Coordinates of C-alpha atoms in Angstrom, one line a residue:
M12 CA -38.0 -41.5 -19.6
F13 CA -40.4 -43.2 -17.9
A14 CA -44.1 -44.1 -18.6
R15 CA -47.0 -44.4 -16.0
I16 CA -49.6 -46.6 -17.8
I17 CA -53.1 -46.9 -16.2
E18 CA -56.0 -49.1 -16.8
F19 CA -59.7 -48.7 -16.1
A20 CA -63.0 -49.9 -17.4
P21 CA -65.2 -46.5 -18.3
K22 CA -68.6 -45.9 -18.3
W23 CA -69.3 -46.1 -21.9
E24 CA -72.3 -43.9 -22.0
K25 CA -70.2 -41.1 -20.5
K26 CA -67.1 -41.4 -22.9
E27 CA -67.6 -37.9 -24.5
E28 CA -67.8 -36.4 -21.0
F29 CA -64.7 -38.2 -19.9
I30 CA -62.6 -36.9 -22.6
K31 CA -63.9 -33.5 -21.9
T32 CA -62.8 -33.7 -18.4
L33 CA -59.6 -35.2 -19.2
K34 CA -58.8 -32.4 -21.7
N35 CA -60.4 -29.6 -19.6
E36 CA -59.5 -30.4 -16.1
V37 CA -56.8 -33.3 -15.9
L38 CA -54.4 -32.1 -18.7
P39 CA -54.0 -28.6 -17.1
I40 CA -53.2 -30.3 -14.0
L41 CA -50.4 -32.7 -15.6
K42 CA -49.2 -29.6 -17.7
R43 CA -48.2 -28.0 -14.3
Q44 CA -46.5 -31.0 -13.0
T45 CA -42.7 -31.3 -13.0
G46 CA -41.3 -33.8 -15.7
F47 CA -44.5 -34.4 -17.4
L48 CA -44.1 -34.9 -21.1
E49 CA -47.3 -36.2 -22.8
I50 CA -50.5 -38.1 -22.2
M51 CA -51.8 -40.6 -24.8
P52 CA -55.3 -42.1 -23.8
F53 CA -56.0 -45.3 -25.7
F54 CA -60.1 -46.6 -26.2
P55 CA -60.4 -50.1 -27.2
E56 CA -62.6 -50.8 -30.3
T57 CA -64.8 -53.1 -28.0
K58 CA -66.3 -52.1 -25.0
D59 CA -65.6 -55.4 -23.2
E60 CA -62.1 -54.4 -22.9
K61 CA -60.1 -51.7 -20.5
C62 CA -58.8 -48.4 -21.4
V63 CA -55.4 -47.6 -21.0
N64 CA -53.8 -44.4 -20.6
I65 CA -50.1 -43.5 -20.9
T66 CA -48.2 -40.5 -19.3
L67 CA -44.8 -39.8 -20.2
W68 CA -42.4 -38.6 -17.5
M69 CA -38.9 -37.1 -17.9
E70 CA -37.6 -39.0 -14.5
K71 CA -39.1 -41.7 -12.5
K72 CA -39.2 -39.5 -9.5
D73 CA -41.3 -37.1 -11.4
A74 CA -43.9 -39.8 -12.0
E75 CA -43.8 -41.0 -8.4
R76 CA -44.1 -37.5 -7.0
Y77 CA -47.4 -36.9 -9.1
E78 CA -48.7 -40.7 -8.2
R79 CA -48.2 -39.6 -4.3
E80 CA -49.0 -36.0 -4.2
V81 CA -51.7 -35.3 -7.2
F82 CA -53.0 -38.4 -8.3
P83 CA -55.3 -38.8 -5.6
K84 CA -57.0 -35.4 -6.7
V85 CA -57.2 -36.5 -10.6
N86 CA -58.4 -40.0 -9.3
D87 CA -61.5 -38.1 -7.6
I88 CA -62.2 -36.1 -10.8
L89 CA -62.4 -39.0 -13.2
K90 CA -64.3 -41.5 -10.7
P91 CA -67.9 -40.5 -12.0
Y92 CA -66.9 -41.9 -15.4
L93 CA -65.3 -45.4 -14.4
T94 CA -66.8 -48.7 -13.5
T95 CA -63.7 -50.1 -11.9
P96 CA -60.8 -48.3 -10.0
I97 CA -57.7 -47.4 -11.9
T98 CA -54.8 -49.4 -11.5
W99 CA -51.2 -48.4 -12.7
K100 CA -47.6 -49.4 -13.2
L101 CA -44.5 -47.5 -14.1
Y102 CA -42.3 -48.7 -16.9
N103 CA -38.7 -47.2 -17.9
V104 CA -39.0 -46.4 -21.8
E105 CA -35.9 -47.5 -23.8
T106 CA -35.6 -44.5 -25.5
T107 CA -32.8 -45.7 -27.9
V108 CA -35.6 -47.9 -29.7
C109 CA -37.8 -44.9 -30.0
E110 CA -35.6 -42.3 -31.3
H111 CA -38.3 -40.5 -33.6
F112 CA -40.8 -40.5 -30.9
V113 CA -38.0 -38.7 -28.3
N114 CA -37.0 -36.2 -30.8
A115 CA -40.8 -35.3 -31.7
L116 CA -41.1 -34.8 -27.8
A117 CA -38.0 -32.7 -27.7
A118 CA -39.3 -30.6 -30.6

């Protein structure tokens, strides 16, 4: 399993619109992607920190394909709600440590 972790600074006054757009426009796009498992957005308690969003993928190649072929469109959808560009990295998820989480995703 692989995680694609992105960071960005949102326009806090547009947080509710951002979440609605994420749910209604971005999530359907993600669900159509091969290997997509889950999205987990994290908003900090203080407005001086960046938001983190984690998407989980079956294989690294799935996350890379999304990044190359689909993410530019998603970035354009989210850009009106951001004050900084989105940055991202890919991580290997060590599934032997988080067995309960992996089992929940498989259910």
